[in-house]
PDB file of C-alpha atoms in Angstrom:
ATOM      1  CA  MET U   1       6.158 -29.542  -1.443  1.00 51.00           C
ATOM      2  CA  GLN U   2       2.737 -28.629  -0.394  1.00 57.00           C
ATOM      3  CA  SER U   3       1.779 -27.287   3.206  1.00 64.00           C
ATOM      4  CA  ARG U   4      -0.214 -27.797   5.447  1.00 74.00           C
ATOM      5  CA  PHE U   5      -2.038 -24.175   5.080  1.00 79.00           C
ATOM      6  CA  ARG U   6      -5.255 -24.640   3.995  1.00 74.00           C
ATOM      7  CA  SER U   7      -5.226 -24.471   0.103  1.00 76.00           C
ATOM      8  CA  ASP U   8      -6.929 -21.340  -1.564  1.00 83.00           C
ATOM      9  CA  ARG U   9      -8.205 -21.931  -4.764  1.00 85.00           C
ATOM     10  CA  ARG U  10      -9.887 -18.105  -5.519  1.00 89.00           C
ATOM     11  CA  LEU U  11      -5.981 -16.478  -4.875  1.00 91.00           C
ATOM     12  CA  THR U  12      -4.380 -18.990  -7.195  1.00 90.00           C
ATOM     13  CA  VAL U  13      -7.186 -17.501 -10.031  1.00 92.00           C
ATOM     14  CA  ARG U  14      -6.694 -14.404  -8.944  1.00 90.00           C
ATOM     15  CA  MET U  15      -3.107 -14.669  -9.260  1.00 90.00           C
ATOM     16  CA  THR U  16      -2.679 -16.660 -12.544  1.00 90.00           C
ATOM     17  CA  VAL U  17      -4.820 -13.741 -13.186  1.00 90.00           C
ATOM     18  CA  THR U  18      -3.322 -10.574 -12.053  1.00 87.00           C
ATOM     19  CA  LEU U  19      -0.524 -12.118 -14.010  1.00 84.00           C
ATOM     20  CA  PHE U  20      -1.478 -12.083 -16.709  1.00 88.00           C
ATOM     21  CA  LEU U  21      -2.460  -8.819 -17.734  1.00 86.00           C
ATOM     22  CA  LEU U  22       0.841  -7.074 -15.532  1.00 81.00           C
ATOM     23  CA  GLY U  23       2.378  -9.400 -18.547  1.00 81.00           C
ATOM     24  CA  LEU U  24       0.369  -8.273 -21.662  1.00 84.00           C
ATOM     25  CA  LEU U  25       0.165  -4.909 -19.807  1.00 81.00           C
ATOM     26  CA  TYR U  26       4.455  -5.352 -19.651  1.00 77.00           C
ATOM     27  CA  VAL U  27       4.997  -6.445 -23.144  1.00 79.00           C
ATOM     28  CA  GLY U  28       2.981  -3.159 -24.280  1.00 81.00           C
ATOM     29  CA  PHE U  29       4.969  -1.568 -22.057  1.00 76.00           C
ATOM     30  CA  VAL U  30       7.883  -2.861 -23.593  1.00 78.00           C
ATOM     31  CA  ALA U  31       6.959  -2.850 -26.173  1.00 80.00           C
ATOM     32  CA  ALA U  32       6.145   0.873 -26.652  1.00 77.00           C
ATOM     33  CA  LEU U  33       9.529   2.060 -25.051  1.00 73.00           C
ATOM     34  CA  ILE U  34      11.034   0.229 -28.066  1.00 78.00           C
ATOM     35  CA  VAL U  35       9.145   2.084 -30.492  1.00 76.00           C
ATOM     36  CA  LEU U  36       9.847   5.959 -28.402  1.00 70.00           C
ATOM     37  CA  LEU U  37      13.079   4.862 -28.005  1.00 69.00           C
ATOM     38  CA  LYS U  38      13.487   3.708 -31.083  1.00 74.00           C
ATOM     39  CA  SER U  39      16.805   0.957 -29.356  1.00 72.00           C
ATOM     40  CA  TRP U  40      15.416  -2.434 -27.950  1.00 74.00           C
ATOM     41  CA  LEU U  41      18.896  -3.933 -26.939  1.00 78.00           C
ATOM     42  CA  LEU U  42      18.410  -0.675 -23.865  1.00 75.00           C
ATOM     43  CA  VAL U  43      14.255  -1.113 -23.307  1.00 75.00           C
ATOM     44  CA  VAL U  44      15.543  -5.436 -23.248  1.00 76.00           C
ATOM     45  CA  VAL U  45      19.014  -4.132 -20.733  1.00 80.00           C
ATOM     46  CA  LEU U  46      17.418  -2.190 -18.752  1.00 74.00           C
ATOM     47  CA  VAL U  47      14.386  -4.209 -17.537  1.00 72.00           C
ATOM     48  CA  GLY U  48      15.446  -7.036 -17.522  1.00 75.00           C
ATOM     49  CA  ALA U  49      18.641  -6.579 -14.770  1.00 77.00           C
ATOM     50  CA  MET U  50      16.495  -4.577 -12.899  1.00 71.00           C
ATOM     51  CA  PHE U  51      13.724  -6.926 -12.712  1.00 72.00           C
ATOM     52  CA  VAL U  52      16.219  -9.824 -11.939  1.00 75.00           C
ATOM     53  CA  ALA U  53      17.718  -7.296  -9.384  1.00 70.00           C
ATOM     54  CA  GLN U  54      14.152  -7.392  -7.739  1.00 66.00           C
ATOM     55  CA  PHE U  55      12.986 -10.605  -7.973  1.00 68.00           C
ATOM     56  CA  TRP U  56      16.526 -11.095  -6.275  1.00 74.00           C
ATOM     57  CA  PHE U  57      17.267  -9.623  -4.222  1.00 72.00           C
ATOM     58  CA  SER U  58      13.918  -8.745  -2.861  1.00 68.00           C
ATOM     59  CA  ASP U  59      14.125  -9.766   0.559  1.00 70.00           C
ATOM     60  CA  ARG U  60      17.948  -7.748   0.752  1.00 76.00           C
ATOM     61  CA  ILE U  61      15.889  -5.001  -0.307  1.00 71.00           C
ATOM     62  CA  ALA U  62      13.400  -4.884   1.934  1.00 72.00           C
ATOM     63  CA  MET U  63      15.534  -6.037   4.873  1.00 78.00           C
ATOM     64  CA  PHE U  64      17.637  -2.945   3.800  1.00 76.00           C
ATOM     65  CA  ALA U  65      14.581  -0.640   3.728  1.00 72.00           C
ATOM     66  CA  MET U  66      13.308  -0.943   7.145  1.00 76.00           C
ATOM     67  CA  ARG U  67      16.033  -1.628   9.397  1.00 81.00           C
ATOM     68  CA  GLY U  68      15.775  -5.376  10.088  1.00 87.00           C
ATOM     69  CA  ARG U  69      18.633  -7.869  10.707  1.00 93.00           C
ATOM     70  CA  VAL U  70      18.694 -11.508  10.998  1.00 94.00           C
ATOM     71  CA  VAL U  71      18.465 -12.903  14.067  1.00 95.00           C
ATOM     72  CA  GLU U  72      19.749 -16.743  15.829  1.00 95.00           C
ATOM     73  CA  ARG U  73      18.059 -18.562  18.380  1.00 95.00           C
ATOM     74  CA  GLU U  74      20.457 -17.263  21.228  1.00 95.00           C
ATOM     75  CA  GLU U  75      19.032 -14.045  20.418  1.00 95.00           C
ATOM     76  CA  TYR U  76      15.551 -14.186  20.448  1.00 96.00           C
ATOM     77  CA  PRO U  77      14.118 -17.778  21.425  1.00 96.00           C
ATOM     78  CA  GLU U  78      11.308 -16.759  22.467  1.00 96.00           C
ATOM     79  CA  LEU U  79      10.790 -15.872  18.633  1.00 97.00           C
ATOM     80  CA  HIS U  80      12.190 -18.870  17.600  1.00 97.00           C
ATOM     81  CA  ALA U  81      10.132 -21.362  19.080  1.00 97.00           C
ATOM     82  CA  VAL U  82       6.646 -19.911  18.013  1.00 97.00           C
ATOM     83  CA  VAL U  83       8.646 -20.346  14.363  1.00 97.00           C
ATOM     84  CA  ASP U  84       9.505 -23.735  14.722  1.00 97.00           C
ATOM     85  CA  ARG U  85       6.053 -24.528  15.912  1.00 96.00           C
ATOM     86  CA  LEU U  86       3.842 -23.373  13.452  1.00 96.00           C
ATOM     87  CA  CYS U  87       6.481 -24.033  10.309  1.00 95.00           C
ATOM     88  CA  ALA U  88       6.182 -27.688  12.168  1.00 95.00           C
ATOM     89  CA  ILE U  89       1.857 -27.862  11.769  1.00 94.00           C
ATOM     90  CA  ALA U  90       2.462 -25.995   7.956  1.00 94.00           C
ATOM     91  CA  ASP U  91       4.853 -29.094   7.072  1.00 93.00           C
ATOM     92  CA  MET U  92       6.767 -26.117   5.689  1.00 93.00           C
ATOM     93  CA  PRO U  93      10.052 -24.633   5.259  1.00 93.00           C
ATOM     94  CA  LYS U  94      11.603 -22.964   7.777  1.00 95.00           C
ATOM     95  CA  PRO U  95      12.604 -19.346   6.678  1.00 94.00           C
ATOM     96  CA  VAL U  96      14.854 -16.740   8.074  1.00 94.00           C
ATOM     97  CA  VAL U  97      13.711 -14.945  11.165  1.00 96.00           C
ATOM     98  CA  ALA U  98      14.970 -11.534  11.674  1.00 96.00           C
ATOM     99  CA  VAL U  99      13.856  -8.234  13.701  1.00 96.00           C
ATOM    100  CA  SER U 100      13.430  -4.675  12.943  1.00 92.00           C
ATOM    101  CA  GLU U 101      13.749  -1.947  15.807  1.00 91.00           C
ATOM    102  CA  MET U 102      11.385  -0.436  14.987  1.00 88.00           C
ATOM    103  CA  ASP U 103       8.755   1.192  17.934  1.00 88.00           C
ATOM    104  CA  MET U 104       5.161   0.556  14.884  1.00 89.00           C
ATOM    105  CA  PRO U 105       4.144  -2.556  15.823  1.00 93.00           C
ATOM    106  CA  ASN U 106       4.351  -4.774  12.639  1.00 93.00           C
ATOM    107  CA  ALA U 107       5.823  -7.789  10.824  1.00 94.00           C
ATOM    108  CA  PHE U 108       5.975  -8.498   7.166  1.00 92.00           C
ATOM    109  CA  ALA U 109       8.021 -11.341   4.424  1.00 92.00           C
ATOM    110  CA  THR U 110       9.161 -11.240   1.757  1.00 86.00           C
ATOM    111  CA  GLY U 111      11.266 -13.778  -0.362  1.00 83.00           C
ATOM    112  CA  ARG U 112      11.479 -15.247  -3.832  1.00 79.00           C
ATOM    113  CA  ASN U 113       9.815 -19.088  -2.652  1.00 81.00           C
ATOM    114  CA  PRO U 114       9.917 -20.508   0.249  1.00 84.00           C
ATOM    115  CA  ASP U 115      13.110 -21.573   0.386  1.00 86.00           C
ATOM    116  CA  HIS U 116      14.315 -18.261   0.224  1.00 84.00           C
ATOM    117  CA  ALA U 117      11.966 -16.626   2.896  1.00 89.00           C
ATOM    118  CA  VAL U 118      12.430 -14.382   5.339  1.00 92.00           C
ATOM    119  CA  VAL U 119       9.416 -13.047   8.409  1.00 95.00           C
ATOM    120  CA  CYS U 120       9.749 -10.492   9.679  1.00 94.00           C
ATOM    121  CA  VAL U 121       8.786  -9.059  13.281  1.00 96.00           C
ATOM    122  CA  THR U 122       9.355  -5.804  14.808  1.00 94.00           C
ATOM    123  CA  THR U 123      10.527  -4.373  18.484  1.00 95.00           C
ATOM    124  CA  GLY U 124       7.319  -2.690  18.522  1.00 93.00           C
ATOM    125  CA  LEU U 125       5.782  -5.707  16.863  1.00 95.00           C
ATOM    126  CA  LEU U 126       7.259  -8.057  19.909  1.00 96.00           C
ATOM    127  CA  ARG U 127       7.002  -5.526  23.095  1.00 95.00           C
ATOM    128  CA  ARG U 128       2.428  -4.499  22.090  1.00 95.00           C
ATOM    129  CA  LEU U 129       1.581  -9.210  21.519  1.00 96.00           C
ATOM    130  CA  GLU U 130       0.966 -11.735  23.855  1.00 96.00           C
ATOM    131  CA  PRO U 131       2.420 -14.975  23.092  1.00 95.00           C
ATOM    132  CA  ALA U 132      -1.202 -16.257  21.381  1.00 96.00           C
ATOM    133  CA  GLU U 133      -1.858 -13.267  19.289  1.00 97.00           C
ATOM    134  CA  LEU U 134       2.099 -13.338  17.877  1.00 97.00           C
ATOM    135  CA  GLU U 135       1.267 -16.544  16.647  1.00 97.00           C
ATOM    136  CA  GLY U 136      -1.024 -15.585  14.273  1.00 97.00           C
ATOM    137  CA  VAL U 137       0.269 -12.461  13.360  1.00 97.00           C
ATOM    138  CA  LEU U 138       3.099 -14.611  12.395  1.00 97.00           C
ATOM    139  CA  ALA U 139       0.987 -18.055  11.331  1.00 97.00           C
ATOM    140  CA  HIS U 140      -0.493 -15.178   8.942  1.00 97.00           C
ATOM    141  CA  GLU U 141       2.988 -14.041   7.466  1.00 96.00           C
ATOM    142  CA  LEU U 142       4.055 -17.707   6.374  1.00 96.00           C
ATOM    143  CA  SER U 143       1.327 -18.141   4.841  1.00 95.00           C
ATOM    144  CA  HIS U 144       1.814 -15.518   2.350  1.00 94.00           C
ATOM    145  CA  VAL U 145       5.527 -18.140   1.715  1.00 92.00           C
ATOM    146  CA  ALA U 146       3.223 -21.489   1.568  1.00 92.00           C
ATOM    147  CA  HIS U 147       1.489 -19.406  -0.944  1.00 91.00           C
ATOM    148  CA  LYS U 148       3.519 -17.874  -2.739  1.00 89.00           C
ATOM    149  CA  ASP U 149       1.981 -14.651  -3.372  1.00 89.00           C
ATOM    150  CA  VAL U 150       5.152 -13.351  -1.407  1.00 84.00           C
ATOM    151  CA  ALA U 151       6.945 -14.083  -4.537  1.00 81.00           C
ATOM    152  CA  VAL U 152       3.736 -13.425  -6.914  1.00 83.00           C
ATOM    153  CA  ILE U 153       3.949  -9.188  -4.949  1.00 81.00           C
ATOM    154  CA  THR U 154       6.913  -9.271  -5.784  1.00 75.00           C
ATOM    155  CA  VAL U 155       6.960  -9.587  -9.978  1.00 74.00           C
ATOM    156  CA  ALA U 156       3.952  -8.238  -9.999  1.00 73.00           C
ATOM    157  CA  SER U 157       4.846  -4.971  -8.668  1.00 71.00           C
ATOM    158  CA  PHE U 158       7.611  -4.596 -10.579  1.00 67.00           C
ATOM    159  CA  LEU U 159       5.950  -3.168 -13.669  1.00 65.00           C
ATOM    160  CA  GLY U 160       4.282  -0.582 -11.724  1.00 66.00           C
ATOM    161  CA  VAL U 161       7.835   0.007  -9.662  1.00 66.00           C
ATOM    162  CA  ILE U 162      10.013   0.901 -13.394  1.00 68.00           C
ATOM    163  CA  ALA U 163       6.267   2.891 -14.649  1.00 68.00           C
ATOM    164  CA  GLY U 164       6.989   4.975 -11.349  1.00 66.00           C
ATOM    165  CA  LEU U 165      11.444   5.100 -11.725  1.00 66.00           C
ATOM    166  CA  ILE U 166      10.268   6.385 -15.206  1.00 67.00           C
ATOM    167  CA  VAL U 167       7.767   9.248 -14.393  1.00 65.00           C
ATOM    168  CA  ARG U 168      10.117  10.438 -11.434  1.00 66.00           C
ATOM    169  CA  PHE U 169      12.909  10.686 -13.737  1.00 67.00           C
ATOM    170  CA  ALA U 170      11.384  12.729 -16.018  1.00 61.00           C
ATOM    171  CA  PHE U 171       9.855  15.344 -14.389  1.00 61.00           C
ATOM    172  CA  TYR U 172      13.068  15.879 -12.959  1.00 61.00           C
ATOM    173  CA  SER U 173      15.219  16.203 -15.628  1.00 58.00           C
ATOM    174  CA  GLN U 174      12.154  17.901 -17.084  1.00 54.00           C
ATOM    175  CA  ILE U 175      12.594  20.836 -14.329  1.00 48.00           C
ATOM    176  CA  PHE U 176      16.831  20.367 -14.644  1.00 47.00           C
ATOM    177  CA  GLY U 177      17.006  19.678 -18.336  1.00 51.00           C
ATOM    178  CA  GLY U 178      13.954  21.178 -20.181  1.00 52.00           C
ATOM    179  CA  GLY U 179      15.620  24.375 -22.444  1.00 51.00           C
ATOM    180  CA  ARG U 180      18.406  21.668 -24.485  1.00 51.00           C
ATOM    181  CA  ARG U 181      15.546  19.365 -26.055  1.00 53.00           C
ATOM    182  CA  ASP U 182      14.288  20.338 -30.269  1.00 59.00           C
ATOM    183  CA  GLN U 183      11.093  19.864 -30.260  1.00 66.00           C
ATOM    184  CA  ASN U 184      11.046  15.816 -31.491  1.00 71.00           C
ATOM    185  CA  THR U 185      12.584  15.184 -28.373  1.00 68.00           C
ATOM    186  CA  ALA U 186      10.342  16.900 -26.256  1.00 71.00           C
ATOM    187  CA  ALA U 187       7.876  14.987 -27.764  1.00 76.00           C
ATOM    188  CA  VAL U 188       9.268  11.461 -27.848  1.00 70.00           C
ATOM    189  CA  PHE U 189       9.813  12.990 -24.156  1.00 70.00           C
ATOM    190  CA  ALA U 190       5.642  13.220 -23.664  1.00 77.00           C
ATOM    191  CA  ALA U 191       4.736  10.213 -24.549  1.00 78.00           C
ATOM    192  CA  VAL U 192       7.787   7.799 -22.854  1.00 72.00           C
ATOM    193  CA  ILE U 193       5.602  10.060 -19.633  1.00 78.00           C
ATOM    194  CA  GLY U 194       1.898   8.998 -20.925  1.00 80.00           C
ATOM    195  CA  VAL U 195       2.985   4.728 -21.040  1.00 78.00           C
ATOM    196  CA  SER U 196       4.621   5.126 -18.895  1.00 76.00           C
ATOM    197  CA  ALA U 197       2.047   6.992 -16.559  1.00 80.00           C
ATOM    198  CA  ALA U 198      -0.980   4.555 -17.542  1.00 82.00           C
ATOM    199  CA  VAL U 199       1.321   1.503 -16.564  1.00 79.00           C
ATOM    200  CA  TYR U 200       2.349   2.569 -13.552  1.00 78.00           C
ATOM    201  CA  ALA U 201      -2.027   2.935 -12.804  1.00 83.00           C
ATOM    202  CA  ILE U 202      -3.076   0.418 -14.360  1.00 84.00           C
ATOM    203  CA  SER U 203      -0.845  -1.784 -12.558  1.00 81.00           C
ATOM    204  CA  PHE U 204      -1.689  -0.035  -9.925  1.00 83.00           C
ATOM    205  CA  LEU U 205      -4.936  -1.359  -9.705  1.00 86.00           C
ATOM    206  CA  LEU U 206      -4.316  -4.433 -10.389  1.00 85.00           C
ATOM    207  CA  ILE U 207      -2.013  -5.034  -7.478  1.00 84.00           C
ATOM    208  CA  ARG U 208      -4.062  -3.064  -4.865  1.00 86.00           C
ATOM    209  CA  ALA U 209      -6.994  -5.840  -5.484  1.00 87.00           C
ATOM    210  CA  LEU U 210      -4.354  -8.676  -5.048  1.00 89.00           C
ATOM    211  CA  SER U 211      -3.690  -6.872  -2.339  1.00 89.00           C
ATOM    212  CA  ARG U 212      -6.222  -7.163  -0.341  1.00 92.00           C
ATOM    213  CA  TYR U 213      -8.002 -10.536  -1.438  1.00 93.00           C
ATOM    214  CA  ARG U 214      -4.702 -12.602  -0.212  1.00 93.00           C
ATOM    215  CA  GLU U 215      -4.588 -10.382   2.846  1.00 95.00           C
ATOM    216  CA  LEU U 216      -7.988 -11.822   3.784  1.00 95.00           C
ATOM    217  CA  ALA U 217      -7.014 -14.810   2.597  1.00 95.00           C
ATOM    218  CA  ALA U 218      -3.611 -15.280   4.931  1.00 95.00           C
ATOM    219  CA  ASP U 219      -6.196 -14.345   7.610  1.00 97.00           C
ATOM    220  CA  ARG U 220      -7.928 -17.373   6.847  1.00 96.00           C
ATOM    221  CA  ALA U 221      -5.441 -20.096   6.558  1.00 95.00           C
ATOM    222  CA  ALA U 222      -3.371 -18.653   9.688  1.00 96.00           C
ATOM    223  CA  ALA U 223      -6.839 -18.940  11.490  1.00 95.00           C
ATOM    224  CA  HIS U 224      -7.776 -22.794  10.538  1.00 94.00           C
ATOM    225  CA  LEU U 225      -2.794 -23.430  11.033  1.00 94.00           C
ATOM    226  CA  THR U 226      -3.976 -21.917  14.709  1.00 95.00           C
ATOM    227  CA  GLY U 227      -6.922 -23.250  15.617  1.00 94.00           C
ATOM    228  CA  ARG U 228      -7.792 -19.661  17.361  1.00 94.00           C
ATOM    229  CA  PRO U 229      -8.872 -17.133  15.027  1.00 96.00           C
ATOM    230  CA  SER U 230      -9.553 -14.665  18.221  1.00 96.00           C
ATOM    231  CA  ALA U 231      -6.160 -14.178  19.203  1.00 96.00           C
ATOM    232  CA  LEU U 232      -5.250 -13.024  15.182  1.00 97.00           C
ATOM    233  CA  ALA U 233      -8.819 -10.562  15.704  1.00 96.00           C
ATOM    234  CA  SER U 234      -7.765  -9.755  19.252  1.00 97.00           C
ATOM    235  CA  ALA U 235      -3.326  -9.119  17.239  1.00 96.00           C
ATOM    236  CA  LEU U 236      -5.943  -6.896  14.164  1.00 95.00           C
ATOM    237  CA  THR U 237      -7.424  -4.879  16.825  1.00 95.00           C
ATOM    238  CA  LYS U 238      -4.275  -4.438  19.281  1.00 95.00           C
ATOM    239  CA  VAL U 239      -1.286  -4.084  15.950  1.00 93.00           C
ATOM    240  CA  SER U 240      -4.628  -1.526  13.969  1.00 91.00           C
ATOM    241  CA  GLY U 241      -4.961   0.828  17.669  1.00 89.00           C
ATOM    242  CA  GLU U 242      -1.775   1.235  18.102  1.00 88.00           C
ATOM    243  CA  ILE U 243      -0.056   2.601  14.473  1.00 85.00           C
ATOM    244  CA  ALA U 244      -3.091   4.942  14.716  1.00 79.00           C
ATOM    245  CA  ARG U 245      -1.215   6.897  18.007  1.00 80.00           C
ATOM    246  CA  ILE U 246       2.064   6.628  15.679  1.00 74.00           C
ATOM    247  CA  PRO U 247       2.919  10.424  14.475  1.00 67.00           C
ATOM    248  CA  THR U 248       2.371  10.715  10.746  1.00 67.00           C
ATOM    249  CA  LYS U 249       5.859  12.313  10.004  1.00 63.00           C
ATOM    250  CA  ASP U 250       7.152   8.212  11.759  1.00 61.00           C
ATOM    251  CA  LEU U 251       4.312   5.960   9.466  1.00 65.00           C
ATOM    252  CA  ARG U 252       5.855   7.783   5.564  1.00 65.00           C
ATOM    253  CA  THR U 253       9.471   5.561   5.355  1.00 64.00           C
ATOM    254  CA  ALA U 254       7.861   2.439   6.202  1.00 65.00           C
ATOM    255  CA  GLN U 255       4.401   3.473   3.533  1.00 67.00           C
ATOM    256  CA  ALA U 256       6.630   2.165   0.866  1.00 65.00           C
ATOM    257  CA  PHE U 257       6.515  -1.322   2.510  1.00 71.00           C
ATOM    258  CA  ASN U 258       2.770  -1.271   2.670  1.00 77.00           C
ATOM    259  CA  ALA U 259       1.764  -4.095   0.126  1.00 76.00           C
ATOM    260  CA  PHE U 260       3.744  -7.012   2.708  1.00 80.00           C
ATOM    261  CA  TYR U 261       3.257  -5.585   6.285  1.00 88.00           C
ATOM    262  CA  PHE U 262       0.559  -7.595   8.886  1.00 92.00           C
ATOM    263  CA  THR U 263      -1.402  -3.952   9.066  1.00 89.00           C
ATOM    264  CA  PRO U 264      -0.839  -1.010   6.838  1.00 85.00           C
ATOM    265  CA  ALA U 265       0.834   1.923   7.727  1.00 77.00           C
ATOM    266  CA  THR U 266      -1.578   4.381   7.824  1.00 74.00           C
ATOM    267  CA  GLY U 267      -2.565   5.765  11.103  1.00 58.00           C
ATOM    268  CA  LYS U 268      -5.982   5.529   9.992  1.00 57.00           C
ATOM    269  CA  GLU U 269      -8.525   3.231   9.105  1.00 56.00           C
ATOM    270  CA  PRO U 270      -9.653   4.588   4.856  1.00 55.00           C
ATOM    271  CA  GLY U 271     -12.380   6.141   3.705  1.00 57.00           C
ATOM    272  CA  ILE U 272     -12.983   7.218  -0.131  1.00 57.00           C
ATOM    273  CA  GLU U 273      -8.797   6.167  -0.776  1.00 59.00           C
ATOM    274  CA  ARG U 274     -10.193   2.557   0.466  1.00 62.00           C
ATOM    275  CA  PHE U 275     -11.098   1.230  -3.042  1.00 64.00           C
ATOM    276  CA  PHE U 276      -6.401   1.879  -3.625  1.00 75.00           C
ATOM    277  CA  SER U 277      -5.620   0.695   0.200  1.00 85.00           C
ATOM    278  CA  THR U 278      -3.017  -2.414   0.131  1.00 86.00           C
ATOM    279  CA  HIS U 279      -5.625  -4.256   2.580  1.00 91.00           C
ATOM    280  CA  PRO U 280      -9.049  -4.417   3.375  1.00 92.00           C
ATOM    281  CA  SER U 281     -10.580  -2.753   6.025  1.00 91.00           C
ATOM    282  CA  LEU U 282     -10.118  -3.574  10.010  1.00 92.00           C
ATOM    283  CA  GLU U 283     -14.372  -4.657   9.295  1.00 93.00           C
ATOM    284  CA  GLN U 284     -13.758  -6.965   6.757  1.00 94.00           C
ATOM    285  CA  ARG U 285     -10.873  -8.345   8.557  1.00 96.00           C
ATOM    286  CA  LEU U 286     -12.101  -8.630  11.993  1.00 96.00           C
ATOM    287  CA  GLU U 287     -16.097 -10.160  10.500  1.00 96.00           C
ATOM    288  CA  GLN U 288     -14.081 -12.975   8.266  1.00 96.00           C
ATOM    289  CA  LEU U 289     -12.485 -13.938  11.553  1.00 96.00           C
ATOM    290  CA  GLY U 290     -16.065 -14.402  13.656  1.00 95.00           C
ATOM    291  CA  ARG U 291     -17.312 -16.115  11.014  1.00 95.00           C
ATOM    292  CA  ILE U 292     -14.275 -19.173  11.069  1.00 95.00           C
ATOM    293  CA  SER U 293     -14.643 -18.558  15.140  1.00 93.00           C
ATOM    294  CA  ALA U 294     -17.898 -19.699  14.373  1.00 93.00           C
ATOM    295  CA  GLU U 295     -17.312 -22.095  12.225  1.00 91.00           C
ATOM    296  CA  LEU U 296     -14.861 -23.950  14.540  1.00 88.00           C
ATOM    297  CA  GLY U 297     -17.277 -24.018  18.266  1.00 84.00           C
ATOM    298  CA  GLU U 298     -14.326 -20.873  19.950  1.00 66.00           C
ATOM    299  CA  ALA U 299     -16.142 -18.543  22.488  1.00 50.00           C
ATOM    300  CA  ALA U 300     -14.752 -15.485  20.912  1.00 43.00           C
ATOM    301  CA  THR U 301     -15.305 -11.952  20.935  1.00 43.00           C
ATOM    302  CA  PRO U 302     -13.176  -9.198  17.995  1.00 44.00           C
ATOM    303  CA  GLY U 303     -10.607  -8.112  19.968  1.00 43.00           C
ATOM    304  CA  LYS U 304     -10.764 -10.486  23.214  1.00 44.00           C
ATOM    305  CA  ALA U 305      -7.846 -13.470  22.862  1.00 41.00           C
ATOM    306  CA  GLY U 306      -9.968 -16.746  23.389  1.00 39.00           C
TER     307      GLY U 306
END
């Protein structure tokens, strides 16, 4: 079913190209592992099983990692009311609503399609945002579900996850069992590490480029759906400022899921590392919302809800 979120052809093209390139990389990666390990059955079964597990259980994995739990309307009536209203306006299925008991103000959406999606907010976000700001954040997350880019990011990140796991396993294996290999085994071992590292690096860059664009697309869609880009700008400014005050050690466990968050759990605006960031800069996002506000004729200033 087509939602009323503004369609984004450029996002669709980017998702298609990214998946195509990652698909080629995936085929090459599996072929290289089969040649190096000389066991196509082992490689196909292991990689296939992990892909199915990540795709079908990505929402549960993310919820478990971020300590999220499904909440009913009786427990969080205002949160459910906002999601109900936005889903009615957008003409899309209502996702499962969840809350994470974290002080870090943030939100994320996950799930393989609009009919099997979860939108989760932290208690830190609920405590800090005004109703209009919360509506903007939830509209942003729902647009990810409607555009299906949550599922694309989940699938796209799979290859990098596998390659990263292989490199990590090989590293620890080298430390704890390096003395028990002959020269030929060591050469195969090194080749597997090299191929995995290259695949991880390429998939990392492709996913980051798509992730930054999809965040801008979600901001645009949310601003047009609610008609209040200034409220979303206010939420962005507030959440980014609050995250910057949270100790870095408390953000580390959350940073693995930065690609799914409304705002990255970095605690600071990136410098040169912005090229490797999952999100565009705060300035880029506020500038875009300012333009949309002018288009809609809304009297707004970034950082102040209208």
